[in-house]
Amino acid sequence: MRLVIMGPPGAGKGTQAAVIAEAFAIPHISTGAIFRANVGEGTELGREAKGYMDRGEYVPDSVVNNMVADRLTESDTDGGFLLDGYPRTVDQLHELNRMLGEADRPLDRALEITVNTEEVVQRLLKRAEIEGRADDTEEVIRRRMEVYTAETEPLTSLYSEQGILVRVDGMGSIEEVSERILAALRD
Ligand code: AMP
């Protein structure tokens, strides 16, 4: 199973991605988590990404594309993978299609979790309290939503044209949403 998971900030992508990865026994590759780890370790990549992340902006495509291309050469992705937080721009989508096309292992599904925006803001503010993420202030949350709508939402039409888009309602408890997702993916 080769999958991407999409949805606005706070849609519960990370949580659901962990459930899906376990259910299908595939690695969960979160570009946001890789960036945060690099920021934490003070690597060159982390230094490059930090300013964008703190402002709620996207890290430049070239940086992200190279990082994902590298990750997808690792052997744990041979039996499939779940990409969380990538692709986020049309350019990244084309680049991913190119990488996977070259390796003759196209995506099976693109899963979009849909939510109500007001609920999402509340979830993110709560997460900010718990995790203390630097990019979870109200102003940055709003910026991240705007960027998602402008840059990432259009990708769903492209995946729909490719015939691989699966939309799942992300409202409800974690368990309810997981069940919906697993049912939709096993369909
Ligand atoms: P996330 O944990 O997926 O919300 O990602 C946190 C932050 O990392 C984002 O707000 C971006 O600044 C950066 N980031 C993660 N993935 C990407 C991507 N595919 N393209 C550009 N920036 C990204």
XYZ file of C-alpha atoms and ligand atoms in Angstrom:
210
model
C 0.000 0.000 0.000
C 1.483 3.318 -1.128
C -0.437 6.189 0.363
C -0.451 9.890 1.000
C -2.572 11.482 3.721
C -3.763 15.064 3.428
C -5.916 17.438 5.420
C -5.737 20.912 6.947
C -3.580 21.555 10.003
C -5.314 20.010 13.012
C -7.361 17.485 11.015
C -5.777 14.693 13.036
C -3.506 13.609 10.192
C -0.583 12.601 12.378
C -2.710 10.546 14.762
C -4.589 8.786 11.983
C -1.400 8.255 9.995
C 0.077 6.292 12.912
C -3.035 4.065 13.018
C -2.989 3.445 9.254
C 0.746 2.730 9.198
C 0.316 0.134 11.892
C -2.744 -1.439 10.253
C -0.949 -1.862 6.920
C 2.515 -2.442 8.428
C 4.096 0.365 6.419
C 6.442 3.154 7.537
C 4.842 6.466 8.502
C 6.894 9.216 6.881
C 6.024 12.655 8.249
C 7.972 15.496 6.650
C 6.971 17.811 9.524
C 8.366 15.314 12.055
C 11.607 14.962 10.070
C 11.969 18.757 10.020
C 11.232 19.043 13.748
C 13.811 16.356 14.519
C 16.389 18.219 12.431
C 15.569 21.522 14.127
C 15.946 19.780 17.495
C 19.334 18.345 16.520
C 20.470 21.657 15.028
C 21.399 20.135 11.652
C 21.936 22.181 8.500
C 18.529 21.018 7.196
C 16.939 22.077 10.493
C 18.531 25.530 10.302
C 17.260 25.904 6.738
C 13.700 24.901 7.643
C 13.215 26.608 11.005
C 12.399 30.155 9.863
C 9.695 28.959 7.476
C 8.188 26.640 10.066
C 8.079 29.313 12.757
C 6.142 31.600 10.397
C 3.713 28.882 9.271
C 5.141 29.025 5.728
C 6.187 26.099 3.582
C 9.818 25.085 3.356
C 10.974 25.485 -0.300
C 10.008 22.636 -2.631
C 13.590 21.803 -3.599
C 14.553 21.168 0.045
C 11.498 19.008 0.764
C 11.649 17.086 -2.520
C 15.268 16.067 -1.957
C 14.567 15.015 1.587
C 11.630 12.811 0.519
C 13.499 11.365 -2.474
C 16.261 10.285 -0.062
C 13.825 8.791 2.412
C 12.037 6.798 -0.293
C 15.271 5.069 -1.293
C 15.381 3.344 2.106
C 14.461 -0.327 1.965
C 11.684 -0.143 4.560
C 9.568 1.570 1.863
C 9.825 -1.417 -0.515
C 6.523 -2.856 0.704
C 4.748 0.495 0.744
C 4.680 3.696 2.792
C 2.443 6.396 4.118
C 3.479 9.971 3.383
C 2.118 12.472 5.904
C 2.515 16.173 5.077
C 3.869 15.602 1.580
C 3.127 16.525 -1.162
C 1.841 19.956 -0.191
C 2.256 21.902 -3.431
C 1.491 21.122 -7.062
C 5.212 21.058 -7.772
C 5.768 18.505 -4.990
C 2.924 16.386 -6.351
C 4.484 16.288 -9.810
C 7.897 15.582 -8.340
C 6.504 12.694 -6.279
C 4.714 11.258 -9.323
C 7.990 11.471 -11.204
C 9.993 9.738 -8.440
C 7.428 6.976 -8.059
C 6.911 6.622 -11.799
C 10.639 6.119 -12.282
C 10.623 3.393 -9.660
C 7.464 1.904 -11.182
C 5.610 2.074 -7.890
C 2.722 4.541 -8.286
C 0.527 5.723 -5.424
C -2.461 3.530 -4.625
C -4.495 6.108 -2.737
C -4.515 9.748 -1.658
C -6.556 10.108 1.500
C -8.044 13.462 2.411
C -9.404 14.068 5.910
C -12.035 16.785 5.852
C -12.973 18.866 8.907
C -14.826 21.903 10.133
C -12.429 24.853 10.356
C -13.633 26.170 13.729
C -13.137 22.770 15.363
C -9.674 22.630 13.866
C -8.617 25.957 15.395
C -9.780 24.744 18.802
C -7.879 21.459 18.429
C -4.700 23.266 17.470
C -4.867 25.702 20.368
C -5.298 22.726 22.710
C -2.348 20.925 21.102
C -0.252 24.084 21.520
C -0.876 23.945 25.269
C 0.065 20.278 25.493
C 3.051 20.097 23.124
C 4.303 23.667 23.195
C 5.002 23.682 19.441
C 6.448 27.006 18.276
C 4.170 27.012 15.203
C 0.932 26.633 17.187
C 0.195 30.244 18.144
C -3.164 31.554 16.940
C -1.635 33.854 14.338
C 0.564 31.119 12.918
C -2.329 28.634 12.952
C -4.381 31.036 10.813
C -1.478 31.504 8.451
C -1.020 27.722 8.127
C -4.729 27.341 7.294
C -4.508 30.010 4.585
C -1.429 28.402 3.107
C -3.137 24.979 3.140
C -6.198 26.319 1.315
C -4.139 28.161 -1.280
C -1.341 25.649 -1.890
C -2.464 22.174 -0.857
C -6.223 21.927 -1.294
C -5.859 22.134 -5.101
C -3.915 18.856 -4.997
C -7.072 16.963 -4.158
C -8.540 17.748 -7.607
C -5.398 16.406 -9.245
C -5.597 13.170 -7.246
C -9.286 12.971 -8.043
C -8.410 13.186 -11.762
C -5.869 10.396 -11.235
C -8.743 8.363 -9.775
C -7.032 7.708 -6.428
C -8.620 10.289 -4.107
C -10.459 8.962 -1.038
C -12.272 11.530 1.165
C -13.093 10.760 4.770
C -14.956 12.908 7.289
C -12.535 13.721 10.116
C -15.147 14.862 12.625
C -15.818 12.624 15.624
C -13.669 10.623 18.023
C -10.236 9.339 17.017
C -11.615 5.769 16.966
C -14.616 6.685 14.813
C -12.432 8.437 12.280
C -9.901 5.548 12.245
C -12.687 3.078 11.532
C -14.000 5.183 8.677
C -10.536 5.507 7.184
C -9.651 1.814 7.416
C -13.015 0.851 5.913
C -12.507 3.306 3.041
C -8.950 2.107 2.363
C -9.916 -1.565 2.431
C -12.759 -0.925 -0.001
P 3.402 19.413 9.773
O 3.875 18.713 11.004
O 3.104 18.448 8.646
O 2.247 20.330 10.030
O 4.609 20.322 9.252
C 5.122 21.360 10.042
C 5.827 22.400 9.175
O 6.916 21.780 8.455
C 4.969 23.037 8.086
O 4.184 24.106 8.559
C 6.029 23.480 7.089
O 6.695 24.650 7.522
C 7.042 22.333 7.152
N 6.702 21.281 6.162
C 6.371 19.980 6.416
N 6.127 19.308 5.293
C 6.295 20.203 4.275
C 6.160 20.128 2.859
N 5.785 18.991 2.248
N 6.419 21.244 2.150
C 6.784 22.394 2.731
N 6.903 22.540 4.049
C 6.664 21.462 4.832
